[in-house]
Amino acid sequence: TQLLEQSPQFLSIQEGENLTVYCNSSSVFSSLQWYRQEPGEGPVLLVTVVTGGEVKKLKRLTFQFGDARKDSSLHITAAQPGDTGLYLCAGASNRDDKIIFGKGTRLHILP
Amino acid sequence: DAGVIQSPRHEVTEMGQEVTLRCKPISGHDYLFWYRQTMMRGLELLIYFNNNVPIDDSGMPEDRFSAKMPNASFSTLKIQPSEPRDSAVYFCASSLNRRGEAFFGQGTRLTVV
């Protein structure tokens, strides 16, 4: 069974600080997506990474796909209260085309 | 487009009752997914359809769960009979292709007492 482990589970930091959250697996994925989910809403796609080593930037958010396509990281610079939410990674399996979600990192930015 | 529309937003029912959740996907999307989200297990794929045909229902927990997609603009997820452990947020999502961006509805929060 392919699993995506996200760490940390919970993170609470002050506004203005930097942070990195991780998404790890022992399996290879053909692509990986990051979603953000706010309370009472469904997840919303932030980015898709496809190539090993790929780096994508979305304003203050930097996403990286590991060289071996088994892991990914999300770095946020100068976090703001609006970044608060549940960050989910989702991998597309190489074997059976299934999309597997991690359990997420619940991020809280304190003003 | 209004996005993926789910109803109801909240459902409270007694154990043993039948529950029907409804979903209208984004027009033109060929794929429709039903997910269940809990704190313990995260977001789990229950079943997905391609062009109204169920493709993979291996995530459906038990025979008490069933899903249909009678046409391209409507799907239902039914639980009969419902049990307290079915309490969760159920999401419907649609996408243009299997691995593309999934657009999620706002979810149905189900509480079985």
Short mmCIF file of N, CA, C and O in Angstrom, two decimals, chain A:
data_model
loop_
_atom_site.label_atom_id
_atom_site.label_comp_id
_atom_site.label_asym_id
_atom_site.label_seq_id
_atom_site.Cartn_x
_atom_site.Cartn_y
_atom_site.Cartn_z
N THR A 1 0.85 -1.20 0.00
CA THR A 1 0.00 0.00 0.00
C THR A 1 0.88 1.25 0.00
O THR A 1 1.79 1.36 0.80
N GLN A 2 0.61 2.16 -0.93
CA GLN A 2 1.40 3.39 -0.96
C GLN A 2 0.86 4.36 0.07
O GLN A 2 -0.35 4.55 0.20
N LEU A 3 1.78 4.98 0.80
CA LEU A 3 1.39 5.94 1.82
C LEU A 3 2.17 7.22 1.62
O LEU A 3 3.32 7.22 1.18
N LEU A 4 1.51 8.33 1.97
CA LEU A 4 2.16 9.62 2.01
C LEU A 4 2.14 10.11 3.45
O LEU A 4 1.07 10.26 4.03
N GLU A 5 3.31 10.30 4.01
CA GLU A 5 3.42 10.77 5.38
C GLU A 5 3.73 12.25 5.37
O GLU A 5 4.69 12.68 4.73
N GLN A 6 2.91 13.01 6.08
CA GLN A 6 3.14 14.44 6.15
C GLN A 6 3.61 14.83 7.54
O GLN A 6 3.11 14.32 8.54
N SER A 7 4.57 15.74 7.58
CA SER A 7 5.08 16.21 8.86
C SER A 7 5.40 17.70 8.80
O SER A 7 5.77 18.21 7.73
N PRO A 8 5.26 18.40 9.92
CA PRO A 8 4.63 17.90 11.13
C PRO A 8 3.11 17.81 10.95
O PRO A 8 2.58 18.31 9.97
N GLN A 9 2.45 17.17 11.90
CA GLN A 9 0.98 17.10 11.84
C GLN A 9 0.38 18.46 12.14
O GLN A 9 -0.63 18.83 11.55
N PHE A 10 0.96 19.14 13.11
CA PHE A 10 0.47 20.45 13.55
C PHE A 10 1.65 21.41 13.63
O PHE A 10 2.76 21.02 14.02
N LEU A 11 1.41 22.66 13.28
CA LEU A 11 2.45 23.67 13.37
C LEU A 11 1.79 25.01 13.66
O LEU A 11 0.90 25.45 12.92
N SER A 12 2.27 25.64 14.74
CA SER A 12 1.75 26.95 15.11
C SER A 12 2.93 27.89 15.26
O SER A 12 3.82 27.65 16.07
N ILE A 13 2.97 28.94 14.44
CA ILE A 13 4.10 29.87 14.48
C ILE A 13 3.61 31.30 14.40
O ILE A 13 2.45 31.56 14.07
N GLN A 14 4.52 32.22 14.69
CA GLN A 14 4.20 33.65 14.67
C GLN A 14 4.24 34.18 13.24
O GLN A 14 5.01 33.72 12.40
N GLU A 15 3.39 35.16 13.00
CA GLU A 15 3.41 35.87 11.72
C GLU A 15 4.82 36.37 11.44
O GLU A 15 5.52 36.86 12.33
N GLY A 16 5.25 36.23 10.18
CA GLY A 16 6.56 36.72 9.78
C GLY A 16 7.65 35.66 9.77
O GLY A 16 8.71 35.87 9.17
N GLU A 17 7.39 34.54 10.45
CA GLU A 17 8.39 33.48 10.48
C GLU A 17 8.34 32.65 9.20
O GLU A 17 7.35 32.67 8.46
N ASN A 18 9.42 31.90 8.97
CA ASN A 18 9.47 30.97 7.83
C ASN A 18 9.19 29.56 8.33
O ASN A 18 9.42 29.25 9.51
N LEU A 19 8.70 28.70 7.44
CA LEU A 19 8.42 27.33 7.83
C LEU A 19 8.52 26.41 6.63
O LEU A 19 8.40 26.84 5.48
N THR A 20 8.76 25.13 6.93
CA THR A 20 8.77 24.11 5.89
C THR A 20 7.97 22.90 6.37
O THR A 20 8.13 22.48 7.52
N VAL A 21 7.11 22.39 5.53
CA VAL A 21 6.38 21.15 5.82
C VAL A 21 6.74 20.12 4.76
O VAL A 21 7.13 20.47 3.64
N TYR A 22 6.60 18.85 5.15
CA TYR A 22 7.14 17.77 4.32
C TYR A 22 6.08 16.72 3.98
O TYR A 22 5.14 16.50 4.74
N CYS A 23 6.34 16.08 2.85
CA CYS A 23 5.48 15.01 2.37
C CYS A 23 6.41 13.90 1.89
O CYS A 23 7.17 14.13 0.94
N ASN A 24 6.38 12.74 2.55
CA ASN A 24 7.35 11.69 2.26
C ASN A 24 6.68 10.35 1.98
O ASN A 24 5.64 10.03 2.54
N SER A 25 7.35 9.58 1.13
CA SER A 25 6.85 8.24 0.81
C SER A 25 8.02 7.36 0.44
O SER A 25 9.09 7.84 0.06
N SER A 26 7.82 6.06 0.52
CA SER A 26 8.82 5.12 0.04
C SER A 26 8.56 4.74 -1.41
O SER A 26 9.34 4.01 -2.03
N SER A 27 7.44 5.25 -1.94
CA SER A 27 7.04 4.93 -3.30
C SER A 27 7.31 6.10 -4.25
O SER A 27 7.37 7.25 -3.83
N VAL A 28 7.43 5.78 -5.51
CA VAL A 28 7.63 6.80 -6.54
C VAL A 28 6.27 7.24 -7.07
O VAL A 28 5.38 6.41 -7.30
N PHE A 29 6.12 8.54 -7.25
CA PHE A 29 4.88 9.08 -7.79
C PHE A 29 5.16 9.76 -9.13
O PHE A 29 6.19 10.37 -9.32
N SER A 30 4.22 9.65 -10.05
CA SER A 30 4.40 10.30 -11.35
C SER A 30 4.18 11.80 -11.24
O SER A 30 4.70 12.57 -12.05
N SER A 31 3.41 12.23 -10.28
CA SER A 31 3.22 13.67 -10.02
C SER A 31 2.74 13.84 -8.59
O SER A 31 2.28 12.87 -7.96
N LEU A 32 2.84 15.04 -8.11
CA LEU A 32 2.43 15.31 -6.74
C LEU A 32 1.76 16.67 -6.69
O LEU A 32 2.21 17.61 -7.33
N GLN A 33 0.66 16.73 -5.97
CA GLN A 33 -0.09 17.97 -5.84
C GLN A 33 -0.09 18.43 -4.38
O GLN A 33 -0.05 17.60 -3.48
N TRP A 34 -0.17 19.73 -4.20
CA TRP A 34 -0.38 20.32 -2.88
C TRP A 34 -1.71 21.07 -2.90
O TRP A 34 -1.98 21.85 -3.82
N TYR A 35 -2.52 20.81 -1.87
CA TYR A 35 -3.80 21.48 -1.70
C TYR A 35 -3.81 22.20 -0.36
O TYR A 35 -3.16 21.79 0.59
N ARG A 36 -4.62 23.26 -0.28
CA ARG A 36 -4.89 23.91 1.01
C ARG A 36 -6.38 23.84 1.27
O ARG A 36 -7.20 24.11 0.37
N GLN A 37 -6.72 23.48 2.50
CA GLN A 37 -8.11 23.36 2.89
C GLN A 37 -8.39 24.27 4.08
O GLN A 37 -7.69 24.20 5.10
N GLU A 38 -9.40 25.11 3.95
CA GLU A 38 -9.80 25.99 5.04
C GLU A 38 -11.03 25.40 5.72
O GLU A 38 -11.76 24.60 5.12
N PRO A 39 -11.26 25.77 6.98
CA PRO A 39 -12.39 25.17 7.72
C PRO A 39 -13.71 25.33 6.99
O PRO A 39 -14.03 26.41 6.49
N GLY A 40 -14.46 24.24 6.90
CA GLY A 40 -15.77 24.28 6.27
C GLY A 40 -15.74 24.28 4.76
O GLY A 40 -16.79 24.44 4.12
N GLU A 41 -14.56 24.11 4.17
CA GLU A 41 -14.44 24.13 2.72
C GLU A 41 -13.74 22.87 2.23
O GLU A 41 -13.13 22.13 3.01
N GLY A 42 -13.80 22.64 0.92
CA GLY A 42 -13.05 21.54 0.34
C GLY A 42 -11.63 21.99 0.02
O GLY A 42 -11.33 23.18 -0.03
N PRO A 43 -10.73 21.04 -0.20
CA PRO A 43 -9.36 21.38 -0.57
C PRO A 43 -9.31 22.13 -1.91
O PRO A 43 -10.12 21.86 -2.81
N VAL A 44 -8.35 23.03 -2.01
CA VAL A 44 -8.15 23.80 -3.25
C VAL A 44 -6.71 23.59 -3.71
O VAL A 44 -5.78 23.72 -2.90
N LEU A 45 -6.54 23.27 -4.98
CA LEU A 45 -5.21 22.99 -5.51
C LEU A 45 -4.33 24.24 -5.49
O LEU A 45 -4.73 25.31 -5.91
N LEU A 46 -3.08 24.05 -4.99
CA LEU A 46 -2.09 25.11 -5.03
C LEU A 46 -1.12 24.91 -6.20
O LEU A 46 -0.83 25.84 -6.95
N VAL A 47 -0.62 23.67 -6.35
CA VAL A 47 0.39 23.43 -7.37
C VAL A 47 0.47 21.94 -7.67
O VAL A 47 0.08 21.10 -6.86
N THR A 48 0.96 21.62 -8.88
CA THR A 48 1.29 20.27 -9.27
C THR A 48 2.74 20.23 -9.70
O THR A 48 3.17 21.08 -10.49
N VAL A 49 3.51 19.28 -9.17
CA VAL A 49 4.89 19.09 -9.61
C VAL A 49 5.00 17.72 -10.26
O VAL A 49 4.38 16.75 -9.81
N VAL A 50 5.78 17.67 -11.33
CA VAL A 50 5.81 16.46 -12.16
C VAL A 50 7.23 15.89 -12.31
O VAL A 50 7.42 14.68 -12.29
N THR A 51 8.20 16.78 -12.45
CA THR A 51 9.56 16.35 -12.74
C THR A 51 10.39 16.28 -11.46
O THR A 51 10.33 17.18 -10.63
N GLY A 52 11.20 15.21 -11.32
CA GLY A 52 12.09 15.10 -10.16
C GLY A 52 12.99 16.31 -10.06
O GLY A 52 13.58 16.72 -11.04
N GLY A 53 13.06 16.90 -8.84
CA GLY A 53 13.89 18.09 -8.64
C GLY A 53 13.20 19.39 -8.97
O GLY A 53 13.76 20.47 -8.74
N GLU A 54 11.99 19.31 -9.48
CA GLU A 54 11.27 20.52 -9.90
C GLU A 54 10.98 21.43 -8.71
O GLU A 54 10.64 20.98 -7.63
N VAL A 55 11.13 22.72 -8.94
CA VAL A 55 10.80 23.74 -7.94
C VAL A 55 9.79 24.69 -8.55
O VAL A 55 9.98 25.18 -9.67
N LYS A 56 8.70 24.93 -7.82
CA LYS A 56 7.70 25.90 -8.28
C LYS A 56 7.45 26.92 -7.17
O LYS A 56 7.42 26.56 -5.99
N LYS A 57 7.25 28.17 -7.59
CA LYS A 57 6.99 29.22 -6.62
C LYS A 57 5.63 29.84 -6.87
O LYS A 57 5.22 30.06 -8.01
N LEU A 58 4.93 30.08 -5.77
CA LEU A 58 3.63 30.73 -5.80
C LEU A 58 3.67 31.81 -4.74
O LEU A 58 3.40 31.57 -3.56
N LYS A 59 4.08 33.02 -5.15
CA LYS A 59 4.26 34.15 -4.23
C LYS A 59 5.24 33.74 -3.13
O LYS A 59 6.40 33.49 -3.40
N ARG A 60 4.80 33.66 -1.89
CA ARG A 60 5.70 33.33 -0.78
C ARG A 60 5.83 31.82 -0.56
O ARG A 60 6.53 31.39 0.38
N LEU A 61 5.19 31.03 -1.37
CA LEU A 61 5.23 29.57 -1.21
C LEU A 61 6.17 28.97 -2.25
O LEU A 61 6.08 29.29 -3.44
N THR A 62 7.07 28.08 -1.80
CA THR A 62 7.99 27.38 -2.68
C THR A 62 7.79 25.89 -2.51
O THR A 62 7.88 25.37 -1.40
N PHE A 63 7.52 25.21 -3.62
CA PHE A 63 7.27 23.77 -3.63
C PHE A 63 8.43 23.08 -4.33
O PHE A 63 8.90 23.54 -5.36
N GLN A 64 8.87 21.96 -3.74
CA GLN A 64 9.93 21.19 -4.38
C GLN A 64 9.56 19.72 -4.44
O GLN A 64 9.03 19.16 -3.46
N PHE A 65 9.82 19.10 -5.56
CA PHE A 65 9.62 17.67 -5.74
C PHE A 65 10.98 17.02 -5.63
O PHE A 65 11.94 17.47 -6.26
N GLY A 66 11.10 15.96 -4.84
CA GLY A 66 12.39 15.31 -4.66
C GLY A 66 12.92 14.72 -5.96
O GLY A 66 12.15 14.38 -6.86
N ASP A 67 14.24 14.59 -6.04
CA ASP A 67 14.87 14.08 -7.25
C ASP A 67 14.32 12.70 -7.64
O ASP A 67 14.16 12.39 -8.83
N ALA A 68 14.06 11.87 -6.63
CA ALA A 68 13.57 10.51 -6.88
C ALA A 68 12.04 10.45 -6.98
O ALA A 68 11.49 9.36 -7.12
N ARG A 69 11.39 11.58 -6.88
CA ARG A 69 9.92 11.68 -6.96
C ARG A 69 9.23 10.85 -5.87
O ARG A 69 8.18 10.26 -6.08
N LYS A 70 9.87 10.82 -4.68
CA LYS A 70 9.27 10.12 -3.55
C LYS A 70 8.85 11.08 -2.45
O LYS A 70 8.19 10.68 -1.50
N ASP A 71 9.27 12.33 -2.55
CA ASP A 71 9.00 13.26 -1.47
C ASP A 71 8.87 14.68 -2.01
O ASP A 71 9.26 14.97 -3.15
N SER A 72 8.31 15.53 -1.18
CA SER A 72 8.11 16.92 -1.58
C SER A 72 8.12 17.80 -0.34
O SER A 72 7.87 17.32 0.78
N SER A 73 8.42 19.06 -0.54
CA SER A 73 8.38 20.01 0.57
C SER A 73 7.69 21.29 0.13
O SER A 73 7.65 21.62 -1.06
N LEU A 74 7.13 21.95 1.13
CA LEU A 74 6.49 23.25 0.93
C LEU A 74 7.11 24.21 1.92
O LEU A 74 7.07 23.98 3.13
N HIS A 75 7.72 25.27 1.41
CA HIS A 75 8.34 26.28 2.25
C HIS A 75 7.55 27.57 2.13
O HIS A 75 7.24 28.02 1.02
N ILE A 76 7.21 28.15 3.27
CA ILE A 76 6.50 29.43 3.28
C ILE A 76 7.42 30.47 3.92
O ILE A 76 7.92 30.28 5.03
N THR A 77 7.60 31.57 3.20
CA THR A 77 8.43 32.68 3.70
C THR A 77 7.53 33.75 4.28
O THR A 77 6.49 34.08 3.71
N ALA A 78 7.94 34.25 5.42
CA ALA A 78 7.19 35.34 6.07
C ALA A 78 5.70 35.02 6.18
O ALA A 78 4.85 35.70 5.59
N ALA A 79 5.40 33.98 6.92
CA ALA A 79 4.03 33.49 7.03
C ALA A 79 3.07 34.58 7.51
O ALA A 79 3.43 35.43 8.33
N GLN A 80 1.85 34.51 6.97
CA GLN A 80 0.81 35.47 7.34
C GLN A 80 -0.41 34.72 7.85
O GLN A 80 -0.61 33.55 7.51
N PRO A 81 -1.26 35.38 8.64
CA PRO A 81 -2.45 34.70 9.16
C PRO A 81 -3.31 34.07 8.06
O PRO A 81 -3.94 33.04 8.28
N GLY A 82 -3.30 34.64 6.88
CA GLY A 82 -4.07 34.08 5.76
C GLY A 82 -3.53 32.75 5.26
O GLY A 82 -4.21 32.07 4.49
N ASP A 83 -2.33 32.37 5.71
CA ASP A 83 -1.77 31.07 5.32
C ASP A 83 -2.33 29.94 6.19
O ASP A 83 -2.07 28.76 5.91
N THR A 84 -3.04 30.28 7.22
CA THR A 84 -3.61 29.27 8.13
C THR A 84 -4.50 28.32 7.36
O THR A 84 -5.31 28.74 6.52
N GLY A 85 -4.35 27.02 7.65
CA GLY A 85 -5.19 26.03 6.99
C GLY A 85 -4.56 24.65 7.08
O GLY A 85 -3.52 24.46 7.70
N LEU A 86 -5.22 23.69 6.45
CA LEU A 86 -4.73 22.31 6.38
C LEU A 86 -4.07 22.13 5.01
O LEU A 86 -4.71 22.33 3.99
N TYR A 87 -2.80 21.77 5.01
CA TYR A 87 -2.06 21.57 3.77
C TYR A 87 -1.95 20.08 3.49
O TYR A 87 -1.42 19.32 4.30
N LEU A 88 -2.47 19.68 2.35
CA LEU A 88 -2.53 18.27 1.96
C LEU A 88 -1.65 18.04 0.74
O LEU A 88 -1.68 18.82 -0.21
N CYS A 89 -0.88 16.97 0.76
CA CYS A 89 -0.19 16.56 -0.46
C CYS A 89 -0.92 15.34 -1.02
O CYS A 89 -1.51 14.55 -0.26
N ALA A 90 -0.89 15.19 -2.32
CA ALA A 90 -1.57 14.09 -2.99
C ALA A 90 -0.68 13.59 -4.12
O ALA A 90 -0.27 14.38 -4.97
N GLY A 91 -0.39 12.29 -4.10
CA GLY A 91 0.48 11.71 -5.10
C GLY A 91 -0.27 10.84 -6.08
O GLY A 91 -1.21 10.12 -5.69
N ALA A 92 0.12 10.93 -7.35
CA ALA A 92 -0.46 10.08 -8.39
C ALA A 92 0.42 8.84 -8.52
O ALA A 92 1.60 8.95 -8.86
N SER A 93 -0.17 7.68 -8.24
CA SER A 93 0.60 6.44 -8.24
C SER A 93 1.12 6.10 -9.63
O SER A 93 0.41 6.26 -10.62
N ASN A 94 2.34 5.61 -9.66
CA ASN A 94 2.92 5.15 -10.92
C ASN A 94 2.26 3.88 -11.41
O ASN A 94 2.20 3.60 -12.60
N ARG A 95 1.75 3.08 -10.45
CA ARG A 95 1.31 1.72 -10.76
C ARG A 95 -0.14 1.66 -11.23
O ARG A 95 -0.45 1.00 -12.21
N ASP A 96 -1.02 2.32 -10.47
CA ASP A 96 -2.44 2.08 -10.75
C ASP A 96 -3.25 3.34 -10.93
O ASP A 96 -4.47 3.30 -10.89
N ASP A 97 -2.57 4.45 -11.15
CA ASP A 97 -3.26 5.69 -11.49
C ASP A 97 -4.10 6.27 -10.35
O ASP A 97 -4.87 7.19 -10.59
N LYS A 98 -3.95 5.75 -9.16
CA LYS A 98 -4.75 6.28 -8.06
C LYS A 98 -4.08 7.52 -7.47
O LYS A 98 -2.86 7.66 -7.48
N ILE A 99 -4.91 8.41 -6.97
CA ILE A 99 -4.43 9.59 -6.26
C ILE A 99 -4.52 9.29 -4.77
O ILE A 99 -5.60 8.93 -4.27
N ILE A 100 -3.39 9.42 -4.07
CA ILE A 100 -3.35 9.13 -2.64
C ILE A 100 -3.07 10.43 -1.90
O ILE A 100 -2.13 11.15 -2.24
N PHE A 101 -3.91 10.71 -0.87
CA PHE A 101 -3.71 11.91 -0.06
C PHE A 101 -2.99 11.58 1.23
O PHE A 101 -3.22 10.53 1.85
N GLY A 102 -2.12 12.50 1.65
CA GLY A 102 -1.58 12.45 3.00
C GLY A 102 -2.63 12.95 3.97
O GLY A 102 -3.67 13.49 3.57
N LYS A 103 -2.36 12.83 5.28
CA LYS A 103 -3.32 13.28 6.28
C LYS A 103 -3.23 14.78 6.53
O LYS A 103 -4.11 15.35 7.18
N GLY A 104 -2.18 15.41 6.04
CA GLY A 104 -2.11 16.84 6.10
C GLY A 104 -1.29 17.41 7.25
O GLY A 104 -1.03 16.74 8.25
N THR A 105 -0.89 18.65 7.08
CA THR A 105 -0.27 19.45 8.14
C THR A 105 -1.22 20.59 8.44
O THR A 105 -1.57 21.37 7.55
N ARG A 106 -1.62 20.67 9.71
CA ARG A 106 -2.53 21.76 10.12
C ARG A 106 -1.68 22.93 10.60
O ARG A 106 -0.99 22.84 11.62
N LEU A 107 -1.72 24.01 9.83
CA LEU A 107 -0.87 25.18 10.08
C LEU A 107 -1.69 26.32 10.66
O LEU A 107 -2.77 26.64 10.14
N HIS A 108 -1.16 26.91 11.72
CA HIS A 108 -1.83 28.07 12.34
C HIS A 108 -0.82 29.19 12.50
O HIS A 108 0.22 29.02 13.14
N ILE A 109 -1.10 30.30 11.87
CA ILE A 109 -0.21 31.46 11.95
C ILE A 109 -0.80 32.47 12.92
O ILE A 109 -1.92 32.97 12.71
N LEU A 110 -0.05 32.76 13.95
CA LEU A 110 -0.51 33.68 15.00
C LEU A 110 -0.19 35.12 14.63
O LEU A 110 0.95 35.43 14.26
N PRO A 111 -1.18 35.99 14.72
CA PRO A 111 -0.92 37.40 14.35
C PRO A 111 -0.07 38.11 15.40
O PRO A 111 0.05 37.68 16.52
#
